[in-house]
Short mmCIF file of C-alpha atoms and ligand atoms in Angstrom, two decimals:
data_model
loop_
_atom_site.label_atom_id
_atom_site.label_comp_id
_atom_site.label_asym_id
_atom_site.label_seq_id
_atom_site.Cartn_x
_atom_site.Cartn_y
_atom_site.Cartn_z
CA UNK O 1 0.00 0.00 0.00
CA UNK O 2 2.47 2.43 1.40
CA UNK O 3 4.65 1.29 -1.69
CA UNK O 4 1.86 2.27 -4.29
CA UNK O 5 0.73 5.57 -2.60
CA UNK O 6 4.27 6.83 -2.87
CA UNK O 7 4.77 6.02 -6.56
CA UNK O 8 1.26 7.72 -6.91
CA UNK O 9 2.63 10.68 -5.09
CA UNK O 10 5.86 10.80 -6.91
CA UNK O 11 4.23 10.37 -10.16
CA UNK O 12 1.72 12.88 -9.25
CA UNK O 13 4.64 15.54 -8.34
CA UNK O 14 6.24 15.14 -11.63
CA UNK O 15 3.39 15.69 -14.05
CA UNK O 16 2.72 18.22 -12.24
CA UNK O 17 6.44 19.77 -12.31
CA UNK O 18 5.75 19.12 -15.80
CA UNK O 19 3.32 21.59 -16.04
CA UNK O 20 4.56 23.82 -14.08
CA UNK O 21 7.86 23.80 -16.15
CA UNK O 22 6.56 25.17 -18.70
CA UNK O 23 4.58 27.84 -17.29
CA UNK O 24 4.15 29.70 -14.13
CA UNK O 25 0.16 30.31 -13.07
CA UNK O 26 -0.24 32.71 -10.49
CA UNK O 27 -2.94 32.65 -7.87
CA UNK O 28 -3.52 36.41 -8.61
CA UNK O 29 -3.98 35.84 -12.52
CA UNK O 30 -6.14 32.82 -12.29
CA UNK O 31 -8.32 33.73 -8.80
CA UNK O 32 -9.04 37.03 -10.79
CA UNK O 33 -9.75 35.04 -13.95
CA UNK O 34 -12.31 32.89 -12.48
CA UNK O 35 -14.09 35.81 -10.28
CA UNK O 36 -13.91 38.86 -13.02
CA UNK O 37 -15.57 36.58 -16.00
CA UNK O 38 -11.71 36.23 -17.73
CA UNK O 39 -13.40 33.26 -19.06
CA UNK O 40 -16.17 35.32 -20.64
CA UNK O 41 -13.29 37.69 -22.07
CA UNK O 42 -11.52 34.85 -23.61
CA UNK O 43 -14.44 33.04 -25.20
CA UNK O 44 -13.87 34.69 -28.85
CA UNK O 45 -10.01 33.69 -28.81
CA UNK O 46 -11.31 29.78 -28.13
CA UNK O 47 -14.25 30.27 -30.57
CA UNK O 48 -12.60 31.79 -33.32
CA UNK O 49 -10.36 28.72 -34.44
CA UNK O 50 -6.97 29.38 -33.32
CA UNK O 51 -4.11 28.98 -35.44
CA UNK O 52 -2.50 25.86 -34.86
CA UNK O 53 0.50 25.09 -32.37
CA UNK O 54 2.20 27.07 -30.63
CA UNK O 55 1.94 30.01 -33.03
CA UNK O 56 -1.89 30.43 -31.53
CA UNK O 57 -0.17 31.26 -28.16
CA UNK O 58 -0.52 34.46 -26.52
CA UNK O 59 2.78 35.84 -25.80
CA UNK O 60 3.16 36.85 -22.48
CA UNK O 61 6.07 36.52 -20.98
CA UNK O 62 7.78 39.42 -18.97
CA UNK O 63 7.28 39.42 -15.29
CA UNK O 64 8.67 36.09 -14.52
CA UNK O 65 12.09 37.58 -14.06
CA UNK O 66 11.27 40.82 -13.22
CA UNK O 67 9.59 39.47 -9.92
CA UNK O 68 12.95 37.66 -9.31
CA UNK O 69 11.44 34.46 -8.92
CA UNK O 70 13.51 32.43 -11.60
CA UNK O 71 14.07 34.00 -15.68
CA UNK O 72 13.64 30.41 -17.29
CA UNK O 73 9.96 30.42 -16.62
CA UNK O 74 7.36 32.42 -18.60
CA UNK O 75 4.29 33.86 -17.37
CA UNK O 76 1.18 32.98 -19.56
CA UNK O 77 -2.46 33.96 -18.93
CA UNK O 78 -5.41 31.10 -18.98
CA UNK O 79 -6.67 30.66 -21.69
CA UNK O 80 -9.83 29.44 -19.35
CA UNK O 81 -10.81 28.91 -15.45
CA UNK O 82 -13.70 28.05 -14.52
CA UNK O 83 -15.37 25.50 -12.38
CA UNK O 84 -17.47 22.93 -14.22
CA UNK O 85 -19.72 20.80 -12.75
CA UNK O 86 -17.91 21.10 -9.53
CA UNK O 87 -14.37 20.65 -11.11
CA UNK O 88 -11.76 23.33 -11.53
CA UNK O 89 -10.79 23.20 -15.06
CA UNK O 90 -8.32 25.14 -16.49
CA UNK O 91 -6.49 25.54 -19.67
CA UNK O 92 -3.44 26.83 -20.91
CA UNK O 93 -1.34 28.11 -24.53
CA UNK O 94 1.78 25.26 -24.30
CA UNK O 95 4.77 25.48 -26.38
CA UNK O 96 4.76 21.52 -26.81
CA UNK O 97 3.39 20.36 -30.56
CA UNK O 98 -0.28 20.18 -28.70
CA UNK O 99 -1.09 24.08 -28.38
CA UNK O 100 -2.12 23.22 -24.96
CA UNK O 101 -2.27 22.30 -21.30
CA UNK O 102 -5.32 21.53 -19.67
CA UNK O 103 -5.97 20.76 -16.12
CA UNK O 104 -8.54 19.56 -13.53
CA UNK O 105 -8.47 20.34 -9.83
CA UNK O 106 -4.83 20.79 -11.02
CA UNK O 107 -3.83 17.40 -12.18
CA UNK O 108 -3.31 17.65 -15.95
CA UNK O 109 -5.37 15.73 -18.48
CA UNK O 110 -3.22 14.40 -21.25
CA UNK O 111 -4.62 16.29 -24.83
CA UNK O 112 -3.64 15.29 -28.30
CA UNK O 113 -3.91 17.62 -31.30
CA UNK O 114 -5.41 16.50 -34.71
CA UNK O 115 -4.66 17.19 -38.08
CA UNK O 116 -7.45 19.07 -38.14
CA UNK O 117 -6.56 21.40 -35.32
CA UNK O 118 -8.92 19.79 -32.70
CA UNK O 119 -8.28 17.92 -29.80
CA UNK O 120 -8.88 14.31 -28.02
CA UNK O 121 -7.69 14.06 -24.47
CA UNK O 122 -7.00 10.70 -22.15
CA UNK O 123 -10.55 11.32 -21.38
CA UNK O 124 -11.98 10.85 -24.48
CA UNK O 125 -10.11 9.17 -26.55
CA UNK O 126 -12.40 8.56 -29.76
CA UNK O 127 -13.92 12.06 -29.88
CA UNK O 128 -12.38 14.73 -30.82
CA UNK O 129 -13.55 18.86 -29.65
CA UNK O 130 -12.76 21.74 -31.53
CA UNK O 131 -11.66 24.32 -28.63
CA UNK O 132 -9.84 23.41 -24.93
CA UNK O 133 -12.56 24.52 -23.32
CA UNK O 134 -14.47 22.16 -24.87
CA UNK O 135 -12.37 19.46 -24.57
CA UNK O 136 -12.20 20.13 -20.76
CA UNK O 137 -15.38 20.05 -20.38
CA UNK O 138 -16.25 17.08 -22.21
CA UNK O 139 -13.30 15.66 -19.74
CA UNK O 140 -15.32 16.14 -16.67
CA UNK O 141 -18.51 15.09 -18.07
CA UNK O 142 -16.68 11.38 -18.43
CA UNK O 143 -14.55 11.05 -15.40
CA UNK O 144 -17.73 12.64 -12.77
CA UNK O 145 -16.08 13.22 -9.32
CA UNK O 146 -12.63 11.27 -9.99
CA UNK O 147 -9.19 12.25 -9.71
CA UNK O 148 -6.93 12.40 -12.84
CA UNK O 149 -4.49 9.52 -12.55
CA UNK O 150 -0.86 11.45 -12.31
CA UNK O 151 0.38 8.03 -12.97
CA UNK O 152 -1.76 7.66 -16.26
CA UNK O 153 -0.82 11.03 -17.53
CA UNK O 154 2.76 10.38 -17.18
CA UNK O 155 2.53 6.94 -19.47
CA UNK O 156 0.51 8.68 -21.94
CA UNK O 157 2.17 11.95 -22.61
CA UNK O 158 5.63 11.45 -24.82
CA UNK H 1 -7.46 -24.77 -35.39
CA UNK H 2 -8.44 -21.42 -33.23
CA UNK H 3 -12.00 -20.82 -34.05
CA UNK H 4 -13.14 -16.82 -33.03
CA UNK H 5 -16.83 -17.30 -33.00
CA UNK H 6 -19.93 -14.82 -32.24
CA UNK H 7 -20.30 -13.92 -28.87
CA UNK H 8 -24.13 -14.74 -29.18
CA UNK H 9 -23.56 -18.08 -29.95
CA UNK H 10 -21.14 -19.36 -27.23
CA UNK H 11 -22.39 -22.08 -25.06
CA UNK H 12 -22.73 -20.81 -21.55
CA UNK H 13 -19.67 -23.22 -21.00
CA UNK H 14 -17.66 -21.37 -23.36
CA UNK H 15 -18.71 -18.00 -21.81
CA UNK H 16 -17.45 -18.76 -18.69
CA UNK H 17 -14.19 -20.20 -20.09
CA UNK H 18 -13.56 -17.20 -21.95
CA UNK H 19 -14.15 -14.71 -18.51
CA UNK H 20 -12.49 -17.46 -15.83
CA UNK H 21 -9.57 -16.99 -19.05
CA UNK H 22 -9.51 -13.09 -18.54
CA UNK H 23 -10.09 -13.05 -14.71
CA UNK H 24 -7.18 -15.34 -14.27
CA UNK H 25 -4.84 -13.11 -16.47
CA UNK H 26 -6.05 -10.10 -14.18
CA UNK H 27 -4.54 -11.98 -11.42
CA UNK H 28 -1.54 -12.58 -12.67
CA UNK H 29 -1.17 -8.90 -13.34
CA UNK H 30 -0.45 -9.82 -16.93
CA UNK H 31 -3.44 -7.63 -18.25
CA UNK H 32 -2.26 -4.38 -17.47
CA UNK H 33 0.26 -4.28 -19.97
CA UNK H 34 -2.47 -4.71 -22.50
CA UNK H 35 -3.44 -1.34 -20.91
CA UNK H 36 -0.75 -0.07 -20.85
CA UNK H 37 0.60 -0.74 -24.35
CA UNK H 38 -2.84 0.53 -26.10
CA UNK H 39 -2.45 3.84 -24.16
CA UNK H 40 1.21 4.14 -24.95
CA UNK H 41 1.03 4.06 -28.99
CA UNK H 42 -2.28 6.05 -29.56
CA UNK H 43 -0.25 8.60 -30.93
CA UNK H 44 -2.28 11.78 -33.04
CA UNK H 45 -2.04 12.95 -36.40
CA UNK H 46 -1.58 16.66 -35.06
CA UNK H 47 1.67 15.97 -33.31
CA UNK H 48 4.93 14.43 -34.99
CA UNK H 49 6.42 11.42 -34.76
CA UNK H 50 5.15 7.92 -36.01
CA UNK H 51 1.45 6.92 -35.88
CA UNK H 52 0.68 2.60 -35.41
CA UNK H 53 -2.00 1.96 -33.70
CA UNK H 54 -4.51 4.96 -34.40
CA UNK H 55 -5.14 7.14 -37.56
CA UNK H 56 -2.53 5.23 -39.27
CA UNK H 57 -3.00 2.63 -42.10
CA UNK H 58 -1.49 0.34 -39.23
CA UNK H 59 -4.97 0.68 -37.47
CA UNK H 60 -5.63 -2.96 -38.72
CA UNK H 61 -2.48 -4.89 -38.53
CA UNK H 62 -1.32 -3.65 -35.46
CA UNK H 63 -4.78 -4.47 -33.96
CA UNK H 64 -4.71 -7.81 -35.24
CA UNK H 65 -1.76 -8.22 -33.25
CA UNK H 66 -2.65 -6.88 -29.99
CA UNK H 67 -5.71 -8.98 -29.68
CA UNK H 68 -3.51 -12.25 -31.28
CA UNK H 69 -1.05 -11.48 -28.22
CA UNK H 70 -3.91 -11.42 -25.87
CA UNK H 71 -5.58 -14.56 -27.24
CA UNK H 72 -2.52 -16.57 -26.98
CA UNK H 73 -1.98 -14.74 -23.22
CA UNK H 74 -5.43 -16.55 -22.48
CA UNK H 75 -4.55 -20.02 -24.11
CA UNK H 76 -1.40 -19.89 -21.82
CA UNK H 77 -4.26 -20.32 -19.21
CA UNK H 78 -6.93 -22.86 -21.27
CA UNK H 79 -5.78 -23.73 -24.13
CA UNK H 80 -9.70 -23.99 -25.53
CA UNK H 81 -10.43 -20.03 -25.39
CA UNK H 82 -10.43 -17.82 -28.05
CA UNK H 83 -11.88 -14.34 -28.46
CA UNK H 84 -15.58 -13.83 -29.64
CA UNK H 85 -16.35 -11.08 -31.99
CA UNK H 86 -19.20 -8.55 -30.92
CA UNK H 87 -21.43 -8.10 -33.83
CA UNK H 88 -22.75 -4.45 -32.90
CA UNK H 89 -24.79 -4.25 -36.03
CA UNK H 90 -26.92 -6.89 -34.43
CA UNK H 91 -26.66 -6.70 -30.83
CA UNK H 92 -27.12 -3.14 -30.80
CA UNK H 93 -29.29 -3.16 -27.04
CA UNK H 94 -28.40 -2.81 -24.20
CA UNK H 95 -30.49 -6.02 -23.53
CA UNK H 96 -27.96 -8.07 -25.86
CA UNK H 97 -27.13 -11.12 -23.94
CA UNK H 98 -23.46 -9.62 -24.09
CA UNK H 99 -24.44 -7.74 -21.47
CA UNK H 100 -25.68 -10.46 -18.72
CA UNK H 101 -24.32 -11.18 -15.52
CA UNK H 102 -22.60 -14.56 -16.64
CA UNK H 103 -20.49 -12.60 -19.25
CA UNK H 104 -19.90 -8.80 -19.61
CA UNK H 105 -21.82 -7.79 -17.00
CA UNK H 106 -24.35 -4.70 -17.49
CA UNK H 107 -24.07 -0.82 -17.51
CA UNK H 108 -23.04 1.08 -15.18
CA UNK H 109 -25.12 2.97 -12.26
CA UNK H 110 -26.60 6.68 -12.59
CA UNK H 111 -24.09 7.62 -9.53
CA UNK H 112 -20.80 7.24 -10.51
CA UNK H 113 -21.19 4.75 -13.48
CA UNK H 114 -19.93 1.93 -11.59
CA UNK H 115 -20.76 -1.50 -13.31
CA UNK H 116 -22.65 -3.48 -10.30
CA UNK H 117 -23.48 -6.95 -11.99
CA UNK H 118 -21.32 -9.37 -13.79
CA UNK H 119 -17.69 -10.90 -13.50
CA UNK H 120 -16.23 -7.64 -13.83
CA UNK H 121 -18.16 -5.78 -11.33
CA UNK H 122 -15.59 -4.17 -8.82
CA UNK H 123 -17.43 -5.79 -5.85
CA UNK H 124 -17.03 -8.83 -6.76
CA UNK H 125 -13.12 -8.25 -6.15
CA UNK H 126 -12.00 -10.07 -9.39
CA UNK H 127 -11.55 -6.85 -11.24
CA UNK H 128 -9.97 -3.86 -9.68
CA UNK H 129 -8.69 -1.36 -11.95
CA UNK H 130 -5.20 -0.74 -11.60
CA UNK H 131 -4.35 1.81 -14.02
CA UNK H 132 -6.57 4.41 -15.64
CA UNK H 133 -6.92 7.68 -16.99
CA UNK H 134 -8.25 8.25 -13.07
CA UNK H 135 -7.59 6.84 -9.62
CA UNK H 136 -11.06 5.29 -9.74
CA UNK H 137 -11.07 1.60 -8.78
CA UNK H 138 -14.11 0.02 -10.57
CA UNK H 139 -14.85 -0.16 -14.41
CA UNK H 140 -17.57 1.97 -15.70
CA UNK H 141 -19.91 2.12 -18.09
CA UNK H 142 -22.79 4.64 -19.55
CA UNK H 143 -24.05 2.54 -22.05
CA UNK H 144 -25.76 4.57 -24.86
CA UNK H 145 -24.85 7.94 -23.49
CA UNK H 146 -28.26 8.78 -21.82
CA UNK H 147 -27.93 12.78 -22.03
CA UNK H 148 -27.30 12.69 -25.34
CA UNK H 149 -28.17 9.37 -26.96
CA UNK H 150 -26.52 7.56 -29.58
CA UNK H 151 -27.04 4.56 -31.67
CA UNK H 152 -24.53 1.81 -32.42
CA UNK H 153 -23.44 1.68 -36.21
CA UNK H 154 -26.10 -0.08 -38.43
CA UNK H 155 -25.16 -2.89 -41.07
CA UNK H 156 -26.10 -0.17 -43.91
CA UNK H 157 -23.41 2.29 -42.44
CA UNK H 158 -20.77 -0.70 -42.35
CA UNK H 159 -21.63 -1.81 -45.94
CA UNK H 160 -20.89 1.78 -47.07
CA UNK H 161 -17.40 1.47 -45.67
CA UNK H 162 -17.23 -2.29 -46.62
CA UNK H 163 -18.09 -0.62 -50.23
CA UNK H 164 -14.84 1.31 -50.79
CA UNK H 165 -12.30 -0.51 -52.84
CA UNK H 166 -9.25 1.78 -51.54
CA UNK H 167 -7.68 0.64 -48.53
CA UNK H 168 -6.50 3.90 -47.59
CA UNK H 169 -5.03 7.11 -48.92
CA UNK H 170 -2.23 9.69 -48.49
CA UNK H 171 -1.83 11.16 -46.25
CA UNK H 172 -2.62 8.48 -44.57
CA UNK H 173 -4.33 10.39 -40.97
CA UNK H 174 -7.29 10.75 -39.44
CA UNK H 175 -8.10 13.72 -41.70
CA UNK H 176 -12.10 13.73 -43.44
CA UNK H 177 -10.31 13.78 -47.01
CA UNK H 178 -7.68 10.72 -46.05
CA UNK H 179 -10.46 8.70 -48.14
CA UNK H 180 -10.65 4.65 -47.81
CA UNK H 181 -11.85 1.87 -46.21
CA UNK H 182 -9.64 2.34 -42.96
CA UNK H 183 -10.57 6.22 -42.24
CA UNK H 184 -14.00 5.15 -42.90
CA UNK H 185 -13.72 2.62 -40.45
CA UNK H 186 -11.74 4.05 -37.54
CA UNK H 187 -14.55 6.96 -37.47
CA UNK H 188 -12.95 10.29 -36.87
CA UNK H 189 -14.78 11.84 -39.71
CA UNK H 190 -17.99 12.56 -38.26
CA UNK H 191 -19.74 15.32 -36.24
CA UNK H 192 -19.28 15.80 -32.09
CA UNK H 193 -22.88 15.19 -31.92
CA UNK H 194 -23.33 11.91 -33.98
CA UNK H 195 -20.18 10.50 -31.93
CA UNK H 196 -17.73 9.29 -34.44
CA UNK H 197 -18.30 6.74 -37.05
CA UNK H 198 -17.74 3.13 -37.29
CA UNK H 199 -15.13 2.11 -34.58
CA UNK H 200 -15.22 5.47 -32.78
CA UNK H 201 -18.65 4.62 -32.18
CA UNK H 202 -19.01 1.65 -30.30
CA UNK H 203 -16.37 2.87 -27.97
CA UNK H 204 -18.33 6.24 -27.48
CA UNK H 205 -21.86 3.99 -27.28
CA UNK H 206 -20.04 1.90 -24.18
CA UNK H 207 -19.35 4.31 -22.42
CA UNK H 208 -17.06 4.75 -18.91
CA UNK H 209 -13.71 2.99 -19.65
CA UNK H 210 -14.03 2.30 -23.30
CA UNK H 211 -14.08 6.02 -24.04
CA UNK H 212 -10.44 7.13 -22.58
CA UNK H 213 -7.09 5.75 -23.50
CA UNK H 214 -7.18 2.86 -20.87
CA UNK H 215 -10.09 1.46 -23.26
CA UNK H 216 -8.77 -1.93 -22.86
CA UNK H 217 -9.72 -1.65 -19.23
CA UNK H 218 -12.97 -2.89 -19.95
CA UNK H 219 -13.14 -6.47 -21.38
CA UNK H 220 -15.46 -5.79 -24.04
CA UNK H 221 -12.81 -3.86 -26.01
CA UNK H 222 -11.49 -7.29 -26.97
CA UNK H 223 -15.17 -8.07 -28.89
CA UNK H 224 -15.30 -5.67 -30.39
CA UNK H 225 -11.87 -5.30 -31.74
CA UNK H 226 -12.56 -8.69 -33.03
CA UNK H 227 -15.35 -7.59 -34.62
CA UNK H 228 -13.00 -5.16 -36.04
CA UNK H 229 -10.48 -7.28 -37.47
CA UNK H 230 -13.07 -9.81 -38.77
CA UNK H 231 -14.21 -6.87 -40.83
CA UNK H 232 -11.29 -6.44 -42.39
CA UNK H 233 -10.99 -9.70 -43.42
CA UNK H 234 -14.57 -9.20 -44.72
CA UNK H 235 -13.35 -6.15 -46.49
CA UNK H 236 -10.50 -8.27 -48.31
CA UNK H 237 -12.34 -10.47 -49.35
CA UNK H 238 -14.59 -8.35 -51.11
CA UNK H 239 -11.91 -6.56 -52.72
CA UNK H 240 -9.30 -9.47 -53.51
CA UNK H 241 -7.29 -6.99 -55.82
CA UNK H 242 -7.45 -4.20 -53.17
CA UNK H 243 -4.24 -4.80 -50.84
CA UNK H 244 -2.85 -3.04 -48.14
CA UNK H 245 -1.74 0.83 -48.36
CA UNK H 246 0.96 1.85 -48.77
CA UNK H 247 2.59 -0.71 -50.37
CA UNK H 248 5.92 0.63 -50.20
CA UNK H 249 7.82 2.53 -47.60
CA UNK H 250 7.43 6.30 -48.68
CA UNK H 251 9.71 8.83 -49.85
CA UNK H 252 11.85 10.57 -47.86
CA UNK H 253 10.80 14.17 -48.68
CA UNK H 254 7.05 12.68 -48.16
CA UNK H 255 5.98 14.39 -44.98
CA UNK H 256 4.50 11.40 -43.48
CA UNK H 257 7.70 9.61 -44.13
CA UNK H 258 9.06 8.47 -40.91
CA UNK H 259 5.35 8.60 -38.97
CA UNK H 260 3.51 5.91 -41.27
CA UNK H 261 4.37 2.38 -41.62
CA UNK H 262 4.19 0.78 -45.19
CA UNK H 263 3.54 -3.07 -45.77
CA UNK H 264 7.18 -4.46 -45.05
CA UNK H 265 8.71 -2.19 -42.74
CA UNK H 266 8.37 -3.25 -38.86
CA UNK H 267 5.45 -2.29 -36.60
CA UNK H 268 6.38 -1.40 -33.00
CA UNK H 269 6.35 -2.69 -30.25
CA UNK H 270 6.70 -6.19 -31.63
CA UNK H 271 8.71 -5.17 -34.56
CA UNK H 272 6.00 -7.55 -37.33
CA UNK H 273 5.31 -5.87 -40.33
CA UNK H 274 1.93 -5.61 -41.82
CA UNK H 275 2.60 -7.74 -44.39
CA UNK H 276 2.91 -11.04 -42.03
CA UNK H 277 -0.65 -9.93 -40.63
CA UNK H 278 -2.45 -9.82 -44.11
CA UNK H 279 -3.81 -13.08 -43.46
CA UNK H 280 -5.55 -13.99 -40.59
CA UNK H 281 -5.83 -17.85 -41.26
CA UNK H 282 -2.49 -19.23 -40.21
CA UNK H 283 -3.54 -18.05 -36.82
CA UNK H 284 -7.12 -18.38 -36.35
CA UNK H 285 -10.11 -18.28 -38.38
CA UNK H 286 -13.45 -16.99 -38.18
CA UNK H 287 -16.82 -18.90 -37.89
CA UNK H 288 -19.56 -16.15 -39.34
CU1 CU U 1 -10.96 0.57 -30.49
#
């Protein structure tokens, strides 16, 4: 028992350093996101169609350094926050070939990118959405109450 | 001679056979690599890199092989098991005998979609999931996707992919104008709403586990990727003169060179090409 929990915990640690490696979310930017209707605000970016890769990402990067808190991180808004059906979903613009990171209660849900610029996610697999906020969403709808596997995420994402 | 027959027509003998087969595999912890291999090479046509198991021309062969490993994984344990094919064109209710407590079990409860009857039921301790797109324990179903129904492929849609005479086409993805029999099949070419064709279908019409990328979670993915591969080999026939695409390995300024696998080059993980999965009859046949 003691054995699994701590692979869990050490799997869940690095997906999540994953994340967090390439990006740094503030509690200001995203508390203030999901109480001033930033989600609203964004809507037309996620609508529109947005180019694909990493092109389609909103460059923001300045105030990592200036704060002093480490130059080899950037600083880059949500692209959504909400809370869905009781889950906090977020999603962010991600350098990697997908366009994006997506996360629930912080864990982060695996996403693919299609040809066609839309995405599937661990979540569902054999359906693809046209925007991350859709795909998110979708995400909870399947998985209900349950916690992301950190474990599972770290298989699946190459 | 291995002899995949339709899961309707199993004795009850051979039903239990078949789950006692899969239950004992669980225990051995010799399943989860199943899992975990079918999560590992579902790689997407958005991203580089090479493509085998999904939205690849591979689709087929590389299936054929996966659920060949895990037949022969089962005959380790009795030799007399093979894996039934799910005819979802037929048993296309929830009522299917598939679906009864002495074989698949049934859907999975409003709450949580927790499957409570059957073999594979969590409670009944035999089946604990182990690895998972989530921590949950127990598989899950939500079988026809109450809040926004869907329908199981008919035999009319399957005929119109059985119809087309090209195996596949360049460039070979997931892409609506990647024409062909496979696309067609897979089902990635079809609205949000309508759920995916063919193949994409039945996983989306199942429900729970057989939606994510730990499909294989859930037993039933092994029906109906028999189902799958017997169409193929309904497909071939059909179109004797119609042969696997591509044929040969493609050029190196092609850009899906390097992320598609042609007839004779190898397929990982187990390094067989297509070409020594073409036929299905040195290794088991089908009784229709
Ligand atoms: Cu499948």
């Amino acid at each position: 028992m003691s054995e699994s929990d701590a692979g869990r915990n050490a799997g869940r640690k690095s997906a999540r350093t994953a994340v967090t490696r390439r990006r740094v979310i503030t509690s200001g930017v995203t508390s203030a996101a999901a109480v001033a209707g930033t989600v609203a605000a964004l809507h037309p970016l996620l609508t529109a169609g947005q180019p694909a890769g990493p092109a389609g990402a909103v460059a923001v990067g300045g105030p990592a350094g200036s704060d002093g808190s480490g130059g080899d991180v950037e600083v880059q808004p949500a692209l959504f926050d909400e809370v869905y059906r009781g889950r906090r979903i977020q999603g962010f613009t991600d350098p990697g070939e997908d366009g994006v990171a997506i996360t629930v209660d912080g864990e982060a849900l695996p996403v693919m990118r299609r040809v066609d610029g839309s995405w599937i996610s661990t979540a569902n697999h054999y359906q693809p959405y046209t925007t991350p906020l859709a795909t998110a969403r979708a995400a909870v709808d399947v998985i209900g109450r349950a916690k992301l596997s950190a474990a599972f995420a770290q298989l699946h994402h190459h | 001679m291995n002899t995949r027959k339709n899961q309707r027509n199993l004795t009850s003998t051979q039903r239990t056979r078949f789950v006692e087969a899969v239950l004992e595999l669980k225990r051995s912890g010799r399943y989860e690599k199943y899992v975990r291999t079918h999560a590992q090479y579902f790689a997407s046509d958005g991203e580089n890199g090479l493509r085998v198991a999904h939205m690849a021309p591979t689709f087929f062969p590389w299936h054929r092989q996966f659920v060949l490993y895990f037949e022969r994984d089962l005959q380790l344990i009795d030799p007399s098991v093979t894996v039934p094919y799910w005819d979802w064109t037929v048993d296309d209710k929830e009522t299917s005998a598939l679906w009864s407590a002495d074989f698949m079990g049934g859907n999975g409860r409003d709450s949580d979609g927790q499957v409570m009857t059957g073999p594979f039921a969590y409670s009944g301790g035999r089946w604990p999931i182990t690895f998972g797109v989530t921590d949950e324990k127990y598989l899950t179903r939500n079988i026809g996707r109450p809040d926004r129904p869907i329908k199981l492929p008919t035999k009319a849609e399957l005929d119109g992919a059985l119809a087309l005479g090209t195996y596949d086409t360049a460039p070979w993805n997931s892409a609506p104008d990647t024409q062909g029999f496979r696309n067609r099949i897979e089902g990635w070419t079809v609205s949000e709403t309508k759920g995916g064709y063919l193949h994409n279908r039945v996983h989306q019409w199942v429900g729970g586990h057989m939606i994510g990328a730990a499909s294989p979670n859930d037993p039933v993915f092994w029906l109906h990727h028999a189902f799958i591969d017997l169409i193929w080999v309904r497909w071939q026939r059909l179109h004797p003169k119609s042969g696997y695409l591509p044929s040969e390995a493609l050029a190196g300024d092609d850009p899906e060179s390097g992320r598609v696998i042609s007839a004779d080059e190898p397929m990982p993980p187990w390094n067989v090409k297509p070409s020594e999965m073409f036929d299905h009859r040195p290794y088991y046949q089908y009784e229709e």
